[in-house]
mmCIF file of C-alpha atoms in Angstrom:
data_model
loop_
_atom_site.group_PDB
_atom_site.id
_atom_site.type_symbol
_atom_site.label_atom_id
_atom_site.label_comp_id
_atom_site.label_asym_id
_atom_site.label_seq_id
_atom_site.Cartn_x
_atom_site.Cartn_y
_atom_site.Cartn_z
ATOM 1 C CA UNK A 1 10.104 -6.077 -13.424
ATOM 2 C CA UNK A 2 9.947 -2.867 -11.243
ATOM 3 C CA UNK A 3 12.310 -2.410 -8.325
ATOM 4 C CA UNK A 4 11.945 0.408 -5.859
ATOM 5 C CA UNK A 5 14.589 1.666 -3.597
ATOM 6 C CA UNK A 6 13.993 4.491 -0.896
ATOM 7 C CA UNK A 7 15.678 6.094 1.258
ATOM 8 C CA UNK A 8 17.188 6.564 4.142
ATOM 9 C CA UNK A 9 15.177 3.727 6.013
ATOM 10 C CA UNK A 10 14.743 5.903 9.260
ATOM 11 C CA UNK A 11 14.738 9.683 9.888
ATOM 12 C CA UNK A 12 14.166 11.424 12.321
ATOM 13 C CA UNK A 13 13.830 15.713 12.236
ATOM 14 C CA UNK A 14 13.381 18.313 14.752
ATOM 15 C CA UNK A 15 9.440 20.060 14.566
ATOM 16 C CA UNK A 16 9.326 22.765 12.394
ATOM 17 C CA UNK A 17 12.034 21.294 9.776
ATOM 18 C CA UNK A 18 11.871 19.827 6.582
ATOM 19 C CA UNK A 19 12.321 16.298 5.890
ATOM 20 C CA UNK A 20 13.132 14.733 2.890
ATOM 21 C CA UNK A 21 12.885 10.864 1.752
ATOM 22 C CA UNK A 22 14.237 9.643 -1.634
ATOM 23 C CA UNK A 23 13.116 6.801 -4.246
ATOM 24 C CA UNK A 24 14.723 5.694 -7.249
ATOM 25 C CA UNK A 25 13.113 2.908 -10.008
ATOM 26 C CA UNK A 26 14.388 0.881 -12.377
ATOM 27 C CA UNK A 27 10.825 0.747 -14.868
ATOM 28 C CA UNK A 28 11.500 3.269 -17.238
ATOM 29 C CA UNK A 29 7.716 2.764 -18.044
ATOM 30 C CA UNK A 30 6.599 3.592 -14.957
ATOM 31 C CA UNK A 31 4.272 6.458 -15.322
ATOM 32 C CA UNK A 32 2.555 6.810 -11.455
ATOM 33 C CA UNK A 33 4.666 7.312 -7.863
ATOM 34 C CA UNK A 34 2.059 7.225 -5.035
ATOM 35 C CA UNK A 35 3.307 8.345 -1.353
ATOM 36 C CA UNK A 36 1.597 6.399 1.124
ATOM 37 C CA UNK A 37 1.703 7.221 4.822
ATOM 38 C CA UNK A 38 0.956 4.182 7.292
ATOM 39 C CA UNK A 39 0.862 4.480 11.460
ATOM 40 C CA UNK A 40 1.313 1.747 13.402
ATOM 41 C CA UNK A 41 -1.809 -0.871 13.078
ATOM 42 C CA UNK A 42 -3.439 1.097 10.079
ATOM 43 C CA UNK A 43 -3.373 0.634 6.322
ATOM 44 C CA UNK A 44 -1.423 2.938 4.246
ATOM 45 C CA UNK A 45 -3.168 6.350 3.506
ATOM 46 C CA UNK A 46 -2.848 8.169 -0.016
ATOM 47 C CA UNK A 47 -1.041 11.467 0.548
ATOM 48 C CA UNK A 48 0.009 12.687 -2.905
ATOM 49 C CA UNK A 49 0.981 11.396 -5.664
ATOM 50 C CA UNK A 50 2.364 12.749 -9.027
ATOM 51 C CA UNK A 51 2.419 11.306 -12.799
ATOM 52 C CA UNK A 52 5.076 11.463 -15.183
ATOM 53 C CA UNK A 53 4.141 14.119 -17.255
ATOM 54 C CA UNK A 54 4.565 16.358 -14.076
ATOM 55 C CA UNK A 55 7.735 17.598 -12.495
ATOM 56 C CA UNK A 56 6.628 18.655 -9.437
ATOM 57 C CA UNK A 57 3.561 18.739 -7.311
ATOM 58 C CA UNK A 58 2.514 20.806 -3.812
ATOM 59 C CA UNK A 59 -0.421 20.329 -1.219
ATOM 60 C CA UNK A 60 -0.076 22.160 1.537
ATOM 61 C CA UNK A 61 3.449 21.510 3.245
ATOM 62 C CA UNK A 62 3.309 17.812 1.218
ATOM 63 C CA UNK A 63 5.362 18.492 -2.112
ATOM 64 C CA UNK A 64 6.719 15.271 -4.593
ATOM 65 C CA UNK A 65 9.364 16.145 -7.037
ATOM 66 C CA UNK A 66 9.794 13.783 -9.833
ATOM 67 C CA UNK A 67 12.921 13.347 -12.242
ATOM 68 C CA UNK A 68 12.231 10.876 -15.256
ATOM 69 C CA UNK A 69 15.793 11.027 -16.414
ATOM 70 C CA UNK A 70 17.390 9.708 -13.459
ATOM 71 C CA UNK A 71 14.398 7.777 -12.754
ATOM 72 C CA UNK A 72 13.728 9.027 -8.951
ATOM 73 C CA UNK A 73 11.306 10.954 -6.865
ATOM 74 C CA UNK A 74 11.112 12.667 -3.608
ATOM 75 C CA UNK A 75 8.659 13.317 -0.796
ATOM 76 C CA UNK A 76 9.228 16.525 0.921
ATOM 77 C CA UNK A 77 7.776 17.532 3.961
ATOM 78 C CA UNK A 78 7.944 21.058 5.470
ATOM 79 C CA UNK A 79 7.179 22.306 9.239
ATOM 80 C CA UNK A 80 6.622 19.011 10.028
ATOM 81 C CA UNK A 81 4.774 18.126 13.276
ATOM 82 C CA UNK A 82 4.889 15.943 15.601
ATOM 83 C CA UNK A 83 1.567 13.995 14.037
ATOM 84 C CA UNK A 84 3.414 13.473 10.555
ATOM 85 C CA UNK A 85 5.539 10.548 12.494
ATOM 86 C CA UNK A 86 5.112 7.599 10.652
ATOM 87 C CA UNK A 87 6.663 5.087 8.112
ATOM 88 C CA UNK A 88 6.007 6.361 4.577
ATOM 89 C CA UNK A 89 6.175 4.198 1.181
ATOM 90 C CA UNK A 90 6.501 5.285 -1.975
ATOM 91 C CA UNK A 91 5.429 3.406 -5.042
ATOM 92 C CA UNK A 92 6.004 2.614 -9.018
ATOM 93 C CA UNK A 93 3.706 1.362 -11.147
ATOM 94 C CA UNK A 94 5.745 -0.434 -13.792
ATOM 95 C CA UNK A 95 4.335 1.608 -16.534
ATOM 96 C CA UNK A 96 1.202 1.640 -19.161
ATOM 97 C CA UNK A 97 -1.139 2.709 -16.337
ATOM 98 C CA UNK A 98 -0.808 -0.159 -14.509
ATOM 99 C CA UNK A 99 -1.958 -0.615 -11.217
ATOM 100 C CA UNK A 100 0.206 -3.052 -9.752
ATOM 101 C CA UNK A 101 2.534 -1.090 -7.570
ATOM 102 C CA UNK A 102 5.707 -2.064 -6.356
ATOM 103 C CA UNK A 103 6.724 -0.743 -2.960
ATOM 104 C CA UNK A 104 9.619 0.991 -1.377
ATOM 105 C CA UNK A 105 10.634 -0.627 1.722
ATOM 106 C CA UNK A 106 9.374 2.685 3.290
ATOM 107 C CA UNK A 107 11.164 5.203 5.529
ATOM 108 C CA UNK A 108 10.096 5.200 9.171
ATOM 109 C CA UNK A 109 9.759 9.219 10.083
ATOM 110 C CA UNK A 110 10.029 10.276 13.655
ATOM 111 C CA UNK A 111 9.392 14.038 14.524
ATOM 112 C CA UNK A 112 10.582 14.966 18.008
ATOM 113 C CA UNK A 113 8.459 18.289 19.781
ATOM 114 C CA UNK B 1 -11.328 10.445 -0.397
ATOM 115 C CA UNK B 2 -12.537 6.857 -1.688
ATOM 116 C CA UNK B 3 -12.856 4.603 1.720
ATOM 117 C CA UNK B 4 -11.807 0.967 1.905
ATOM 118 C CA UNK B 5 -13.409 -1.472 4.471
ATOM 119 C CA UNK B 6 -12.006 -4.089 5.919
ATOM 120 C CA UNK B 7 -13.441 -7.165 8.357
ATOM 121 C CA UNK B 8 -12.835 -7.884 10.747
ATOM 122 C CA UNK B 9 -9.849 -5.649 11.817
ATOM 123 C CA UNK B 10 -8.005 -8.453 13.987
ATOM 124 C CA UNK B 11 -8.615 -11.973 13.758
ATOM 125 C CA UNK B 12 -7.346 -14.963 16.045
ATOM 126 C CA UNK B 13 -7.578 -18.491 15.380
ATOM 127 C CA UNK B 14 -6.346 -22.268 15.375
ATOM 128 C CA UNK B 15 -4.011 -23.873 13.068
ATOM 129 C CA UNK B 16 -5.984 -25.833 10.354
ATOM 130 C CA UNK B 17 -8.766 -23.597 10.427
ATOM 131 C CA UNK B 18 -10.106 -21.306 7.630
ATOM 132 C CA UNK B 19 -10.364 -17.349 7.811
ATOM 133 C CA UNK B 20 -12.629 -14.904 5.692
ATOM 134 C CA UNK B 21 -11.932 -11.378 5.487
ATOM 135 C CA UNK B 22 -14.034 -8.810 3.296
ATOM 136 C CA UNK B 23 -12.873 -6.015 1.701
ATOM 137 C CA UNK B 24 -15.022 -3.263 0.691
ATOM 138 C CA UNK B 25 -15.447 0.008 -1.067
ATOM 139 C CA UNK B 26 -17.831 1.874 0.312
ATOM 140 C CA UNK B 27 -18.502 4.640 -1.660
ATOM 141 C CA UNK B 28 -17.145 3.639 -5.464
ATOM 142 C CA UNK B 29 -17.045 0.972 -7.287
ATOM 143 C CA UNK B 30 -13.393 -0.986 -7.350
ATOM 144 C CA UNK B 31 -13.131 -3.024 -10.931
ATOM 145 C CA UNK B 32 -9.802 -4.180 -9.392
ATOM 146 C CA UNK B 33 -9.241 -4.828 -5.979
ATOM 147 C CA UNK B 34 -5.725 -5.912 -4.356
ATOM 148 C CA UNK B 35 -4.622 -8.044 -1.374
ATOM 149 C CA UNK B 36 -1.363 -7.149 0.072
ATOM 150 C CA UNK B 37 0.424 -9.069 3.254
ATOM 151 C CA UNK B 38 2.744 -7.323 5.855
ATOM 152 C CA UNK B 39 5.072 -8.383 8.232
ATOM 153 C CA UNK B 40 6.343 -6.682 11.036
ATOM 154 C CA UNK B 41 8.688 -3.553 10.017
ATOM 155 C CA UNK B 42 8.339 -4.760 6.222
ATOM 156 C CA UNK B 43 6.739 -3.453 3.132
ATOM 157 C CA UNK B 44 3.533 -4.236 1.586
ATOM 158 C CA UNK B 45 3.771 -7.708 -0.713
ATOM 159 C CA UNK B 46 1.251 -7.686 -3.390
ATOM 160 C CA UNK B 47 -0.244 -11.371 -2.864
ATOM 161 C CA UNK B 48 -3.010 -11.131 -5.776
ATOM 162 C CA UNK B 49 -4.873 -8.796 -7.650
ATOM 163 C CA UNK B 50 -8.568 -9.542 -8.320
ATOM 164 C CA UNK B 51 -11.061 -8.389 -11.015
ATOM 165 C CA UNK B 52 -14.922 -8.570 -10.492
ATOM 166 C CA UNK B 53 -16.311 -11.379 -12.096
ATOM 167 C CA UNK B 54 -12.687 -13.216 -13.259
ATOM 168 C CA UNK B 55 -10.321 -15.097 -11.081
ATOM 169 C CA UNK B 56 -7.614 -13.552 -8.516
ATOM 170 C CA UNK B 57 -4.286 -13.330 -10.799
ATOM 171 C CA UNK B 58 -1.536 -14.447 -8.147
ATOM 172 C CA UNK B 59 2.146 -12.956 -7.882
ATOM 173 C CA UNK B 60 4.604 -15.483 -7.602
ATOM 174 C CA UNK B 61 5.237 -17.795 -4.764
ATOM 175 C CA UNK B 62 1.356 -17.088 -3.576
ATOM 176 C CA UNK B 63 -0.604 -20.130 -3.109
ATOM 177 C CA UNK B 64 -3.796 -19.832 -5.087
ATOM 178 C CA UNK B 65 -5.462 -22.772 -3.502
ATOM 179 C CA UNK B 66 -4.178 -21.782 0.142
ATOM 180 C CA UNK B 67 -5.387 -17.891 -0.324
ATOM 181 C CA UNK B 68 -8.590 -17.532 -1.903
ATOM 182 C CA UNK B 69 -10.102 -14.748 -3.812
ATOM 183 C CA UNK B 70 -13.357 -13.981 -4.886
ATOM 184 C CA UNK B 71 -14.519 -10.871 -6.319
ATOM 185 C CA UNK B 72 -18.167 -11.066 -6.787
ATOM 186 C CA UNK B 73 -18.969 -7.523 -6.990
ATOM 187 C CA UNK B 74 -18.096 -3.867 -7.819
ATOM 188 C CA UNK B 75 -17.618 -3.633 -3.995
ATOM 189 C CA UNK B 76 -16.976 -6.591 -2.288
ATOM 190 C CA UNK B 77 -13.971 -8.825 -2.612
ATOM 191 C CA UNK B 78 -13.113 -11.531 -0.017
ATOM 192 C CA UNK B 79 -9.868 -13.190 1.366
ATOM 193 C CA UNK B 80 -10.231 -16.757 2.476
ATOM 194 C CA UNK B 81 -7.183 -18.291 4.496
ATOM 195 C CA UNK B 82 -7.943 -22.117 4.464
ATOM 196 C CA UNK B 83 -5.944 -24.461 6.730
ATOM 197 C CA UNK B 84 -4.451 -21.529 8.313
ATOM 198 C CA UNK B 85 -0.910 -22.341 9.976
ATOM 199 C CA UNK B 86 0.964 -19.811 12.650
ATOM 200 C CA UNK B 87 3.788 -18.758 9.534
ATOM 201 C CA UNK B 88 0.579 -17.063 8.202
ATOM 202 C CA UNK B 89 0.299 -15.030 11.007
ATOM 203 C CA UNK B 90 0.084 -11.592 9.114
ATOM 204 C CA UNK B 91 -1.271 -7.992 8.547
ATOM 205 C CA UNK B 92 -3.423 -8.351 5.640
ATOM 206 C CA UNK B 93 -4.362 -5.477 3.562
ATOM 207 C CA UNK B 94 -6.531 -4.576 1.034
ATOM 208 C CA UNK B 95 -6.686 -1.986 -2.062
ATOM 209 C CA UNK B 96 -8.884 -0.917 -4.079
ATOM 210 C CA UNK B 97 -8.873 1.122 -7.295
ATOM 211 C CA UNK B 98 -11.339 3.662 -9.408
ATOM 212 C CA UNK B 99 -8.873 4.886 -11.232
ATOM 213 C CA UNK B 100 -5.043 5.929 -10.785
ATOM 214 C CA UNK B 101 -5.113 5.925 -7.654
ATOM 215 C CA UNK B 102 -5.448 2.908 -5.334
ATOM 216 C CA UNK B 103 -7.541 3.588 -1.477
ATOM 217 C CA UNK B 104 -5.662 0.777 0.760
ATOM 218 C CA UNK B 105 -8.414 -0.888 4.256
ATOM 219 C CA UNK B 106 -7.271 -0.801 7.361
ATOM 220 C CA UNK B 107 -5.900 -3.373 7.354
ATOM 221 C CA UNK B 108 -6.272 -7.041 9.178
ATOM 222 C CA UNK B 109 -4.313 -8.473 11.312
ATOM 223 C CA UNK B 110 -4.573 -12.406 11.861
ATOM 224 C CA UNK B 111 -3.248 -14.493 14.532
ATOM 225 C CA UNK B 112 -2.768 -18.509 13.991
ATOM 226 C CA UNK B 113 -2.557 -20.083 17.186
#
């Protein structure tokens, strides 16, 4: 089955600079990587996501970069504020449109002002 | 975006004792909803994924007749905890999914005294 890795497991940035959080899966199949962003006592929110017929994707300062050959994807987030702390997952879906994701063990953000 | 409901949002109550929580989507209609569990610091574990009208397919290790799943409608699928012991003590999250994408509650958390 799938198996997600991310990384690193905690980062913290100064505001105003990028940060940058890696995944890697082992599902060559895989065909959908959500990013989920999660504060304390909520459920994850959707913040982009990006297929595998698509390198790269941009909203705003939110950009995912995905490599199919080495079978890993980034998150990258630019000018970040204070408001973007939070733990962030990312996600596989094992392939053939399949919805059941497997999780990262998600990267806990911390932006200092 | 889609919106996910969840109720109640925080739940406490006595070992042996049963526990209901909806999960709804309020503005689409979910074909396939998901229940996820998380512990403290931890990633989301995908407990059971359940289509309207069928039964809840469980992952592994999930006990079917412990955690039960109905999914009587388009928008309303329902998370029964029966003889509820403190080890189940848990933030309980649903998903649900129109599409790609999958539009996660906010979440439960439940307390077994």
């Amino acid at each position: 089955g799938e198996n997600v890795e991310q990384h690193p497991s905690t980062l913290s940035v100064q505001e105003g600079d990028s940060a940058v959080i890696k995944c890697t899966y082992s599902d060559s199949a895989s065909n959908y990587f959500p990013w989920y962003k999660q504060e304390l006592g909520k459920g994850p929110q959707l913040i982009i996501d990006i297929r595998s017929n698509v390198g790269e994707k941009k909203d705003q300062r939110i950009a995912v970069t995905l490599n199919k050959t080495a079978k890993h994807f980034s998150l990258h987030i630019t000018e970040t504020q204070p408001e973007d702390s939070a733990v962030y997952f990312c996600a596989a879906n094992g392939g053939n449109y399949g919805q059941n994701f497997v999780f990262g063990p998600g990267t806990r953000l911390s932006v200092l002002p | 975006g889609a919106v996910v409901s969840q109720h109640p949002s925080w739940v406490i109550c006595k070992s042996g004792t049963s526990v209901k929580i909806e999960c709804r989507s309020l503005d689409f209609q979910a074909t396939t909803m998901f229940w996820y569990r998380q512990f403290p610091k931890q990633s989301l574990m995908l407990m059971a994924t359940s289509n309207e009208g069928s039964k809840a397919t469980y992952e592994q290790g999930v006990e079917k007749d412990k955690f039960l799943i109905n999914h009587a409608s388009l928008t309303l699928s329902t998370l029964t905890v029966t003889s509820a012991h403190p080890e189940d003590s848990s933030f309980y999250i649903c998903s649900a999914t129109d599409n790609y994408e999958q539009y996660f509650g906010p979440g439960t958390r439940l307390t077994v005294t």
